[in-house]
Amino acid sequence: MNVVSRTSRISSSSIPLRERALTPDNTCGFASIGKHICDPNGAQALIVELAASRALVPALDLKEHPPKTAISGHRRLSAMILAGYCGTTEAYCADPDCQPDYGNCDSNYTPVGPTTLNDPRPLVGNVSYTDDIEDCTETNVVALTFDDGPYSYTNELLDILKTFAFQATFFVTGNNLGKGPIDTTAPYPTVIRRMIAEGHQIASHTWSHYSLQNITSAQRIQQMIKNERAIANIIGKYPTYMRPPYSQCDAASGCQAEMKALGYHRVYFDLDTQDYLHPLPSQIQGSKDILKMNLAEKDVSSWLSIQHDIVEQSVTNLTSYYLGLIKAKGWKGTTVGDCLKDPQSNWYAFSIHAVQTFSDMA
């Protein structure tokens, strides 16, 4: 079977960046080695031990990949580390690439309302809080999951799901990719409330999409409770299911124990559509081929798949094809909670504090 093992499941996408000016005292930038200093006007100075950096960072041709080019993932970050750039635009300040230890990143924003940190965290139901969840217990279903949204294409995705009468789980991020906080930035509150109204499941993909095993315990907890507050501000409750960004939440870092202490099920997948590797119209057939091959397997009774609603071709091209394959097989698309036979009452928790609600921005 063409199923990608979870050891290689580190996905990223190149999203067009729009410029967003910050006030002069909110400079931010990139650095992971040495000392990084931005002056109030965004001018930069970076002290890096080049020997160390070249040992840790792949060599890049900076003429071919200038630091301000929107190349994705570690290649863009590596270019900026070597060149020592910093600035005040979204290319520098948008998470998850922004380095919070060296400036004022989007992740530094905290949603309005009382913290959920001291809420009770009961472990309820029969679904494991200890093991990584990678497949379903229900048969003849595909648990459809979408990461990194809501985004520009999510409403269209909801339309497609509605056409097929399928449900999905949305692993939402709270404030990354420069989209603004989900609880105060239109149209995201409306989109998330629509998800709930149409029977979908909301789950957490953290506040700003950092690797949870590569940040501190305090930062991990903030990544979870900030997203809780923002989601509760929209729908009056917050999820008990989460997916670690980049599939990174190991035991050694303390991440697994902390997710359990916060009352979260850790959800991964057993079918990777690889939509993030095929973002162009000329490439998306690669993801279609993966899905056709795997859904033809006769000895598999269910799948738990991953897509990204920030990838336009995944929404506008791949999803209808995929849902058609599921329907033709006589199966249905469903949520993670349903595929695990977990009652919907277990999918969410409620804050002990009053919920702060917001009207959608015009």
JSON list of N, CA and C in Angstrom, two decimals, residues 21-30 36-44 86-89 92-93 98-106 108:
[
{"chain": "A", "resi": 21, "resn": "ALA", "atom": "N", "xyz": [1.88, 45.70, 7.88]},
{"chain": "A", "resi": 21, "resn": "ALA", "atom": "CA", "xyz": [2.79, 46.57, 8.60]},
{"chain": "A", "resi": 21, "resn": "ALA", "atom": "C", "xyz": [2.55, 46.47, 10.10]},
{"chain": "A", "resi": 22, "resn": "LEU", "atom": "N", "xyz": [3.63, 46.52, 10.88]},
{"chain": "A", "resi": 22, "resn": "LEU", "atom": "CA", "xyz": [3.55, 46.57, 12.33]},
{"chain": "A", "resi": 22, "resn": "LEU", "atom": "C", "xyz": [4.05, 47.92, 12.80]},
{"chain": "A", "resi": 23, "resn": "THR", "atom": "N", "xyz": [3.68, 48.29, 14.02]},
{"chain": "A", "resi": 23, "resn": "THR", "atom": "CA", "xyz": [4.24, 49.51, 14.57]},
{"chain": "A", "resi": 23, "resn": "THR", "atom": "C", "xyz": [5.73, 49.32, 14.78]},
{"chain": "A", "resi": 24, "resn": "PRO", "atom": "N", "xyz": [6.52, 50.41, 14.77]},
{"chain": "A", "resi": 24, "resn": "PRO", "atom": "CA", "xyz": [7.98, 50.28, 14.82]},
{"chain": "A", "resi": 24, "resn": "PRO", "atom": "C", "xyz": [8.50, 49.51, 16.02]},
{"chain": "A", "resi": 25, "resn": "ASP", "atom": "N", "xyz": [7.79, 49.53, 17.15]},
{"chain": "A", "resi": 25, "resn": "ASP", "atom": "CA", "xyz": [8.31, 48.85, 18.33]},
{"chain": "A", "resi": 25, "resn": "ASP", "atom": "C", "xyz": [7.92, 47.37, 18.34]},
{"chain": "A", "resi": 26, "resn": "ASN", "atom": "N", "xyz": [7.25, 46.90, 17.29]},
{"chain": "A", "resi": 26, "resn": "ASN", "atom": "CA", "xyz": [6.87, 45.49, 17.22]},
{"chain": "A", "resi": 26, "resn": "ASN", "atom": "C", "xyz": [7.68, 44.77, 16.15]},
{"chain": "A", "resi": 27, "resn": "THR", "atom": "N", "xyz": [8.97, 45.00, 16.13]},
{"chain": "A", "resi": 27, "resn": "THR", "atom": "CA", "xyz": [9.80, 44.32, 15.15]},
{"chain": "A", "resi": 27, "resn": "THR", "atom": "C", "xyz": [9.88, 42.85, 15.47]},
{"chain": "A", "resi": 28, "resn": "CYS", "atom": "N", "xyz": [10.12, 42.07, 14.44]},
{"chain": "A", "resi": 28, "resn": "CYS", "atom": "CA", "xyz": [10.26, 40.63, 14.64]},
{"chain": "A", "resi": 28, "resn": "CYS", "atom": "C", "xyz": [11.17, 40.11, 13.55]},
{"chain": "A", "resi": 29, "resn": "GLY", "atom": "N", "xyz": [11.59, 38.86, 13.68]},
{"chain": "A", "resi": 29, "resn": "GLY", "atom": "CA", "xyz": [12.50, 38.34, 12.68]},
{"chain": "A", "resi": 29, "resn": "GLY", "atom": "C", "xyz": [12.81, 36.89, 12.88]},
{"chain": "A", "resi": 30, "resn": "PHE", "atom": "N", "xyz": [13.82, 36.41, 12.17]},
{"chain": "A", "resi": 30, "resn": "PHE", "atom": "CA", "xyz": [14.20, 35.02, 12.19]},
{"chain": "A", "resi": 30, "resn": "PHE", "atom": "C", "xyz": [15.59, 34.86, 12.79]},
{"chain": "A", "resi": 36, "resn": "HIS", "atom": "N", "xyz": [20.18, 37.64, 17.90]},
{"chain": "A", "resi": 36, "resn": "HIS", "atom": "CA", "xyz": [19.43, 38.32, 16.86]},
{"chain": "A", "resi": 36, "resn": "HIS", "atom": "C", "xyz": [18.87, 39.61, 17.44]},
{"chain": "A", "resi": 37, "resn": "ILE", "atom": "N", "xyz": [19.16, 40.73, 16.81]},
{"chain": "A", "resi": 37, "resn": "ILE", "atom": "CA", "xyz": [18.75, 42.03, 17.33]},
{"chain": "A", "resi": 37, "resn": "ILE", "atom": "C", "xyz": [18.11, 42.82, 16.21]},
{"chain": "A", "resi": 38, "resn": "CYS", "atom": "N", "xyz": [16.91, 43.34, 16.44]},
{"chain": "A", "resi": 38, "resn": "CYS", "atom": "CA", "xyz": [16.26, 44.26, 15.52]},
{"chain": "A", "resi": 38, "resn": "CYS", "atom": "C", "xyz": [16.17, 45.62, 16.18]},
{"chain": "A", "resi": 39, "resn": "ASP", "atom": "N", "xyz": [16.55, 46.69, 15.48]},
{"chain": "A", "resi": 39, "resn": "ASP", "atom": "CA", "xyz": [16.38, 48.01, 16.09]},
{"chain": "A", "resi": 39, "resn": "ASP", "atom": "C", "xyz": [14.95, 48.49, 15.82]},
{"chain": "A", "resi": 40, "resn": "PRO", "atom": "N", "xyz": [14.51, 49.60, 16.44]},
{"chain": "A", "resi": 40, "resn": "PRO", "atom": "CA", "xyz": [13.11, 50.04, 16.33]},
{"chain": "A", "resi": 40, "resn": "PRO", "atom": "C", "xyz": [12.63, 50.27, 14.92]},
{"chain": "A", "resi": 41, "resn": "ASN", "atom": "N", "xyz": [13.54, 50.45, 13.96]},
{"chain": "A", "resi": 41, "resn": "ASN", "atom": "CA", "xyz": [13.13, 50.68, 12.59]},
{"chain": "A", "resi": 41, "resn": "ASN", "atom": "C", "xyz": [13.18, 49.42, 11.74]},
{"chain": "A", "resi": 42, "resn": "GLY", "atom": "N", "xyz": [13.45, 48.29, 12.39]},
{"chain": "A", "resi": 42, "resn": "GLY", "atom": "CA", "xyz": [13.49, 47.04, 11.66]},
{"chain": "A", "resi": 42, "resn": "GLY", "atom": "C", "xyz": [14.84, 46.74, 11.03]},
{"chain": "A", "resi": 43, "resn": "ALA", "atom": "N", "xyz": [15.82, 47.60, 11.25]},
{"chain": "A", "resi": 43, "resn": "ALA", "atom": "CA", "xyz": [17.16, 47.28, 10.76]},
{"chain": "A", "resi": 43, "resn": "ALA", "atom": "C", "xyz": [17.67, 46.07, 11.51]},
{"chain": "A", "resi": 44, "resn": "GLN", "atom": "N", "xyz": [18.61, 45.34, 10.90]},
{"chain": "A", "resi": 44, "resn": "GLN", "atom": "CA", "xyz": [18.97, 44.06, 11.47]},
{"chain": "A", "resi": 44, "resn": "GLN", "atom": "C", "xyz": [20.46, 43.96, 11.77]},
{"chain": "A", "resi": 86, "resn": "CYS", "atom": "N", "xyz": [15.87, 40.51, 9.25]},
{"chain": "A", "resi": 86, "resn": "CYS", "atom": "CA", "xyz": [14.71, 40.65, 10.11]},
{"chain": "A", "resi": 86, "resn": "CYS", "atom": "C", "xyz": [13.88, 41.81, 9.56]},
{"chain": "A", "resi": 87, "resn": "GLY", "atom": "N", "xyz": [12.63, 41.88, 9.98]},
{"chain": "A", "resi": 87, "resn": "GLY", "atom": "CA", "xyz": [11.77, 42.92, 9.44]},
{"chain": "A", "resi": 87, "resn": "GLY", "atom": "C", "xyz": [10.44, 42.96, 10.13]},
{"chain": "A", "resi": 88, "resn": "THR", "atom": "N", "xyz": [9.52, 43.76, 9.60]},
{"chain": "A", "resi": 88, "resn": "THR", "atom": "CA", "xyz": [8.24, 43.99, 10.26]},
{"chain": "A", "resi": 88, "resn": "THR", "atom": "C", "xyz": [7.06, 43.58, 9.39]},
{"chain": "A", "resi": 89, "resn": "THR", "atom": "N", "xyz": [7.29, 42.83, 8.33]},
{"chain": "A", "resi": 89, "resn": "THR", "atom": "CA", "xyz": [6.20, 42.40, 7.46]},
{"chain": "A", "resi": 89, "resn": "THR", "atom": "C", "xyz": [5.83, 40.95, 7.77]},
{"chain": "A", "resi": 92, "resn": "TYR", "atom": "N", "xyz": [8.10, 37.93, 7.91]},
{"chain": "A", "resi": 92, "resn": "TYR", "atom": "CA", "xyz": [8.93, 37.75, 9.08]},
{"chain": "A", "resi": 92, "resn": "TYR", "atom": "C", "xyz": [8.11, 37.41, 10.33]},
{"chain": "A", "resi": 93, "resn": "CYS", "atom": "N", "xyz": [6.92, 37.96, 10.44]},
{"chain": "A", "resi": 93, "resn": "CYS", "atom": "CA", "xyz": [6.16, 37.90, 11.69]},
{"chain": "A", "resi": 93, "resn": "CYS", "atom": "C", "xyz": [5.11, 36.81, 11.74]},
{"chain": "A", "resi": 98, "resn": "CYS", "atom": "N", "xyz": [8.03, 32.50, 12.21]},
{"chain": "A", "resi": 98, "resn": "CYS", "atom": "CA", "xyz": [8.56, 33.55, 13.07]},
{"chain": "A", "resi": 98, "resn": "CYS", "atom": "C", "xyz": [9.17, 32.93, 14.33]},
{"chain": "A", "resi": 99, "resn": "GLN", "atom": "N", "xyz": [10.24, 33.55, 14.82]},
{"chain": "A", "resi": 99, "resn": "GLN", "atom": "CA", "xyz": [10.94, 33.05, 16.01]},
{"chain": "A", "resi": 99, "resn": "GLN", "atom": "C", "xyz": [10.56, 33.89, 17.22]},
{"chain": "A", "resi": 100, "resn": "PRO", "atom": "N", "xyz": [9.69, 33.38, 18.10]},
{"chain": "A", "resi": 100, "resn": "PRO", "atom": "CA", "xyz": [9.17, 34.21, 19.19]},
{"chain": "A", "resi": 100, "resn": "PRO", "atom": "C", "xyz": [10.22, 34.63, 20.21]},
{"chain": "A", "resi": 101, "resn": "ASP", "atom": "N", "xyz": [11.33, 33.92, 20.27]},
{"chain": "A", "resi": 101, "resn": "ASP", "atom": "CA", "xyz": [12.38, 34.30, 21.22]},
{"chain": "A", "resi": 101, "resn": "ASP", "atom": "C", "xyz": [13.15, 35.53, 20.77]},
{"chain": "A", "resi": 102, "resn": "TYR", "atom": "N", "xyz": [12.92, 35.95, 19.52]},
{"chain": "A", "resi": 102, "resn": "TYR", "atom": "CA", "xyz": [13.72, 37.04, 18.97]},
{"chain": "A", "resi": 102, "resn": "TYR", "atom": "C", "xyz": [12.88, 38.22, 18.50]},
{"chain": "A", "resi": 103, "resn": "GLY", "atom": "N", "xyz": [11.59, 38.22, 18.77]},
{"chain": "A", "resi": 103, "resn": "GLY", "atom": "CA", "xyz": [10.77, 39.33, 18.31]},
{"chain": "A", "resi": 103, "resn": "GLY", "atom": "C", "xyz": [9.32, 39.13, 18.69]},
{"chain": "A", "resi": 104, "resn": "ASN", "atom": "N", "xyz": [8.46, 39.98, 18.16]},
{"chain": "A", "resi": 104, "resn": "ASN", "atom": "CA", "xyz": [7.03, 39.96, 18.48]},
{"chain": "A", "resi": 104, "resn": "ASN", "atom": "C", "xyz": [6.28, 39.26, 17.36]},
{"chain": "A", "resi": 105, "resn": "CYS", "atom": "N", "xyz": [6.01, 37.97, 17.55]},
{"chain": "A", "resi": 105, "resn": "CYS", "atom": "CA", "xyz": [5.36, 37.16, 16.52]},
{"chain": "A", "resi": 105, "resn": "CYS", "atom": "C", "xyz": [3.85, 37.16, 16.70]},
{"chain": "A", "resi": 106, "resn": "ASP", "atom": "N", "xyz": [3.14, 36.67, 15.67]},
{"chain": "A", "resi": 106, "resn": "ASP", "atom": "CA", "xyz": [1.69, 36.55, 15.77]},
{"chain": "A", "resi": 106, "resn": "ASP", "atom": "C", "xyz": [1.29, 35.71, 16.97]},
{"chain": "A", "resi": 108, "resn": "ASN", "atom": "N", "xyz": [2.39, 35.69, 19.84]},
{"chain": "A", "resi": 108, "resn": "ASN", "atom": "CA", "xyz": [2.42, 36.42, 21.11]},
{"chain": "A", "resi": 108, "resn": "ASN", "atom": "C", "xyz": [1.05, 36.98, 21.50]}
]
